[in-house]
Amino acid sequence: MEGYRLFFQEGVHKRYIANAMLGGILASFTTWNYINISTVLTILLFLALLSIISSVDIATMEIPNTFVIAALVLGIISIFTMPGTSLPSRILGMFVVSVPLLLITLLIPGAFGGGDIKLMAACGLFLGTKLTLLSFAFAVLTGGLYGIWLLVMKKKSGKEHFAFGPFLCLGMAAALFIGDKVWHWYVGLLYL
């Protein structure tokens, strides 16, 4: 028992354990939802990248261009390993969220970070139009709830910023696993 206590005191943080557990769960969901091994490997690399981006953005409030380039490279690879999404949808996915974010940021300086905008453009190539829109909707919902919680708990004032990248990454991961189901449910509501 003393060995375990020393192990935890010497630098292993709860966040690393949570990341490892989350990685295992996401790997299980990936192999359950996708059969093709090249698709599974591409998605696992994408999820690992999203996890790293989230951790870095939380710590530094910045998404380095290296990670954006890595997401873009995975998007290019996914054209061949995930043929279910058309190339026009992927190209439109690069612009459908990133351009409105850029315009909002030009109108309201500091509304979104440049890393968030570039990340959505790069990941739009990976996800395609539909999943990019859904991932952003998930991100706005979860990020908005977190922002409300911060205000209610008086942890931040209305003028302070928080890292939005983790919510974008969470939205992208959610879109990969439940995006099609949510999309069909929503479209079904529209045509009742």
Tab-separated table of C-alpha atoms in Angstrom:
chain	number	residue	atom	x	y	z
A	1	MET	CA	0.000	0.000	0.000
A	2	GLU	CA	2.882	2.355	0.773
A	3	GLY	CA	4.232	1.800	-2.755
A	4	TYR	CA	0.988	3.031	-4.278
A	5	ARG	CA	1.028	6.148	-2.108
A	6	LEU	CA	4.609	6.912	-3.177
A	7	PHE	CA	3.647	6.292	-6.784
A	8	PHE	CA	0.905	8.926	-6.616
A	9	GLN	CA	3.044	11.404	-4.669
A	10	GLU	CA	5.818	11.312	-7.254
A	11	GLY	CA	4.031	13.055	-10.077
A	12	VAL	CA	1.165	10.909	-11.320
A	13	HIS	CA	-1.798	13.233	-11.328
A	14	LYS	CA	-5.466	12.364	-11.347
A	15	ARG	CA	-5.733	14.065	-14.732
A	16	TYR	CA	-3.367	11.508	-16.288
A	17	ILE	CA	-5.349	8.637	-14.824
A	18	ALA	CA	-8.584	10.196	-16.075
A	19	ASN	CA	-7.042	10.642	-19.548
A	20	ALA	CA	-5.934	7.013	-19.614
A	21	MET	CA	-9.380	5.799	-18.556
A	22	LEU	CA	-11.074	8.057	-21.087
A	23	GLY	CA	-8.698	6.810	-23.778
A	24	GLY	CA	-9.627	3.218	-22.990
A	25	ILE	CA	-13.329	4.009	-23.125
A	26	LEU	CA	-12.975	5.885	-26.419
A	27	ALA	CA	-10.908	3.049	-27.902
A	28	SER	CA	-13.672	0.620	-26.928
A	29	PHE	CA	-16.355	2.835	-28.494
A	30	THR	CA	-14.263	3.232	-31.637
A	31	THR	CA	-13.762	-0.489	-32.180
A	32	TRP	CA	-17.438	-1.066	-31.414
A	33	ASN	CA	-18.724	1.590	-33.863
A	34	TYR	CA	-16.216	1.142	-36.717
A	35	ILE	CA	-15.187	-2.186	-38.200
A	36	ASN	CA	-12.486	-1.295	-40.735
A	37	ILE	CA	-9.069	-1.370	-39.027
A	38	SER	CA	-7.720	1.614	-40.983
A	39	THR	CA	-10.774	3.643	-39.929
A	40	VAL	CA	-10.331	2.591	-36.306
A	41	LEU	CA	-6.636	3.545	-36.305
A	42	THR	CA	-7.338	6.918	-37.952
A	43	ILE	CA	-10.065	7.732	-35.427
A	44	LEU	CA	-7.906	6.627	-32.484
A	45	LEU	CA	-5.101	8.924	-33.672
A	46	PHE	CA	-7.623	11.752	-34.069
A	47	LEU	CA	-9.009	11.173	-30.555
A	48	ALA	CA	-5.497	11.076	-29.085
A	49	LEU	CA	-4.730	14.364	-30.827
A	50	LEU	CA	-7.951	15.899	-29.473
A	51	SER	CA	-6.971	14.793	-25.968
A	52	ILE	CA	-3.533	16.401	-26.285
A	53	ILE	CA	-5.019	19.599	-27.717
A	54	SER	CA	-7.477	19.794	-24.826
A	55	SER	CA	-4.770	19.350	-22.216
A	56	VAL	CA	-2.496	21.951	-23.809
A	57	ASP	CA	-5.329	24.452	-24.275
A	58	ILE	CA	-6.411	24.091	-20.638
A	59	ALA	CA	-2.834	24.655	-19.447
A	60	THR	CA	-1.827	27.458	-21.825
A	61	MET	CA	-5.043	28.918	-23.346
A	62	GLU	CA	-3.415	28.314	-26.737
A	63	ILE	CA	-3.648	25.704	-29.492
A	64	PRO	CA	-0.254	25.477	-31.217
A	65	ASN	CA	-0.133	25.380	-35.018
A	66	THR	CA	1.688	22.033	-34.827
A	67	PHE	CA	-1.510	20.406	-33.576
A	68	VAL	CA	-3.595	22.134	-36.233
A	69	ILE	CA	-1.228	20.799	-38.923
A	70	ALA	CA	-1.446	17.324	-37.373
A	71	ALA	CA	-5.266	17.531	-37.519
A	72	LEU	CA	-5.056	18.612	-41.156
A	73	VAL	CA	-2.762	15.680	-41.983
A	74	LEU	CA	-5.194	13.292	-40.270
A	75	GLY	CA	-7.985	14.888	-42.295
A	76	ILE	CA	-6.096	14.126	-45.503
A	77	ILE	CA	-5.442	10.554	-44.362
A	78	SER	CA	-9.127	10.140	-43.452
A	79	ILE	CA	-10.109	10.824	-47.079
A	80	PHE	CA	-8.650	7.392	-47.855
A	81	THR	CA	-9.400	5.521	-44.617
A	82	MET	CA	-12.931	6.844	-44.045
A	83	PRO	CA	-14.549	6.923	-47.496
A	84	GLY	CA	-18.102	7.380	-46.154
A	85	THR	CA	-17.758	11.181	-46.197
A	86	SER	CA	-17.547	12.802	-49.623
A	87	LEU	CA	-14.722	15.141	-50.593
A	88	PRO	CA	-17.095	18.100	-51.217
A	89	SER	CA	-18.554	17.609	-47.722
A	90	ARG	CA	-15.054	17.552	-46.247
A	91	ILE	CA	-14.021	20.727	-48.077
A	92	LEU	CA	-17.218	22.519	-47.033
A	93	GLY	CA	-16.622	21.208	-43.501
A	94	MET	CA	-13.392	23.205	-43.421
A	95	PHE	CA	-15.325	26.467	-43.836
A	96	VAL	CA	-18.803	25.912	-42.398
A	97	VAL	CA	-17.784	26.722	-38.802
A	98	SER	CA	-14.352	28.341	-39.109
A	99	VAL	CA	-15.487	31.201	-41.366
A	100	PRO	CA	-18.380	32.283	-39.085
A	101	LEU	CA	-16.009	32.073	-36.086
A	102	LEU	CA	-13.508	34.267	-37.921
A	103	LEU	CA	-16.208	36.807	-38.793
A	104	ILE	CA	-17.473	36.889	-35.199
A	105	THR	CA	-13.915	37.389	-33.957
A	106	LEU	CA	-13.370	40.234	-36.429
A	107	LEU	CA	-16.571	41.920	-35.190
A	108	ILE	CA	-15.956	41.149	-31.509
A	109	PRO	CA	-12.182	40.954	-30.894
A	110	GLY	CA	-11.252	38.100	-28.580
A	111	ALA	CA	-14.565	36.265	-29.016
A	112	PHE	CA	-12.706	33.159	-30.204
A	113	GLY	CA	-9.017	32.380	-30.332
A	114	GLY	CA	-7.163	31.919	-33.593
A	115	GLY	CA	-6.301	28.374	-32.567
A	116	ASP	CA	-9.991	27.515	-32.182
A	117	ILE	CA	-10.734	28.856	-35.663
A	118	LYS	CA	-7.819	27.015	-37.303
A	119	LEU	CA	-8.644	23.816	-35.397
A	120	MET	CA	-12.232	23.844	-36.669
A	121	ALA	CA	-11.000	24.366	-40.240
A	122	ALA	CA	-8.517	21.477	-40.028
A	123	CYS	CA	-10.939	19.141	-38.284
A	124	GLY	CA	-13.687	20.035	-40.746
A	125	LEU	CA	-11.689	18.143	-43.363
A	126	PHE	CA	-11.716	15.104	-41.081
A	127	LEU	CA	-15.390	15.284	-40.080
A	128	GLY	CA	-17.218	16.689	-43.088
A	129	THR	CA	-19.990	19.287	-43.032
A	130	LYS	CA	-22.643	17.508	-40.975
A	131	LEU	CA	-20.376	16.309	-38.165
A	132	THR	CA	-18.516	19.641	-38.048
A	133	LEU	CA	-21.800	21.495	-37.515
A	134	LEU	CA	-22.878	18.995	-34.861
A	135	SER	CA	-19.509	19.117	-33.094
A	136	PHE	CA	-19.756	22.895	-32.875
A	137	ALA	CA	-23.330	22.664	-31.558
A	138	PHE	CA	-22.146	20.209	-28.885
A	139	ALA	CA	-19.226	22.521	-28.049
A	140	VAL	CA	-21.452	25.588	-27.705
A	141	LEU	CA	-23.881	23.654	-25.493
A	142	THR	CA	-21.236	22.207	-23.160
A	143	GLY	CA	-19.048	25.331	-23.193
A	144	GLY	CA	-22.086	27.515	-22.503
A	145	LEU	CA	-23.126	25.354	-19.555
A	146	TYR	CA	-19.563	25.515	-18.220
A	147	GLY	CA	-19.520	29.310	-18.636
A	148	ILE	CA	-22.811	29.615	-16.748
A	149	TRP	CA	-21.418	27.396	-13.996
A	150	LEU	CA	-18.291	29.584	-13.750
A	151	LEU	CA	-20.451	32.712	-13.427
A	152	VAL	CA	-22.842	31.190	-10.887
A	153	MET	CA	-19.988	29.850	-8.772
A	154	LYS	CA	-18.217	33.240	-9.118
A	155	LYS	CA	-15.077	31.564	-10.438
A	156	LYS	CA	-14.878	34.030	-13.359
A	157	SER	CA	-16.496	37.329	-14.225
A	158	GLY	CA	-18.402	37.971	-17.428
A	159	LYS	CA	-15.354	39.584	-19.075
A	160	GLU	CA	-12.877	36.743	-18.409
A	161	HIS	CA	-12.062	34.019	-20.932
A	162	PHE	CA	-11.754	30.268	-20.561
A	163	ALA	CA	-10.285	27.676	-22.906
A	164	PHE	CA	-12.901	26.742	-25.518
A	165	GLY	CA	-10.685	24.199	-27.306
A	166	PRO	CA	-11.533	21.349	-24.927
A	167	PHE	CA	-15.232	21.864	-25.653
A	168	LEU	CA	-14.544	21.854	-29.393
A	169	CYS	CA	-12.588	18.620	-28.966
A	170	LEU	CA	-15.336	17.086	-26.822
A	171	GLY	CA	-17.881	18.092	-29.458
A	172	MET	CA	-15.826	16.471	-32.212
A	173	ALA	CA	-15.470	13.234	-30.264
A	174	ALA	CA	-19.209	13.204	-29.508
A	175	ALA	CA	-20.022	13.879	-33.165
A	176	LEU	CA	-17.937	10.882	-34.233
A	177	PHE	CA	-19.923	8.530	-32.004
A	178	ILE	CA	-23.443	9.928	-31.782
A	179	GLY	CA	-23.513	12.581	-34.497
A	180	ASP	CA	-25.488	10.583	-37.062
A	181	LYS	CA	-28.100	9.551	-34.495
A	182	VAL	CA	-28.529	13.128	-33.265
A	183	TRP	CA	-28.689	14.417	-36.844
A	184	HIS	CA	-31.456	11.947	-37.805
A	185	TRP	CA	-33.365	12.716	-34.609
A	186	TYR	CA	-33.152	16.469	-35.254
A	187	VAL	CA	-34.106	16.185	-38.924
A	188	GLY	CA	-37.012	13.975	-37.878
A	189	LEU	CA	-38.228	16.736	-35.551
A	190	LEU	CA	-38.099	19.251	-38.378
A	191	TYR	CA	-40.274	17.125	-40.654
A	192	LEU	CA	-42.970	16.042	-38.174
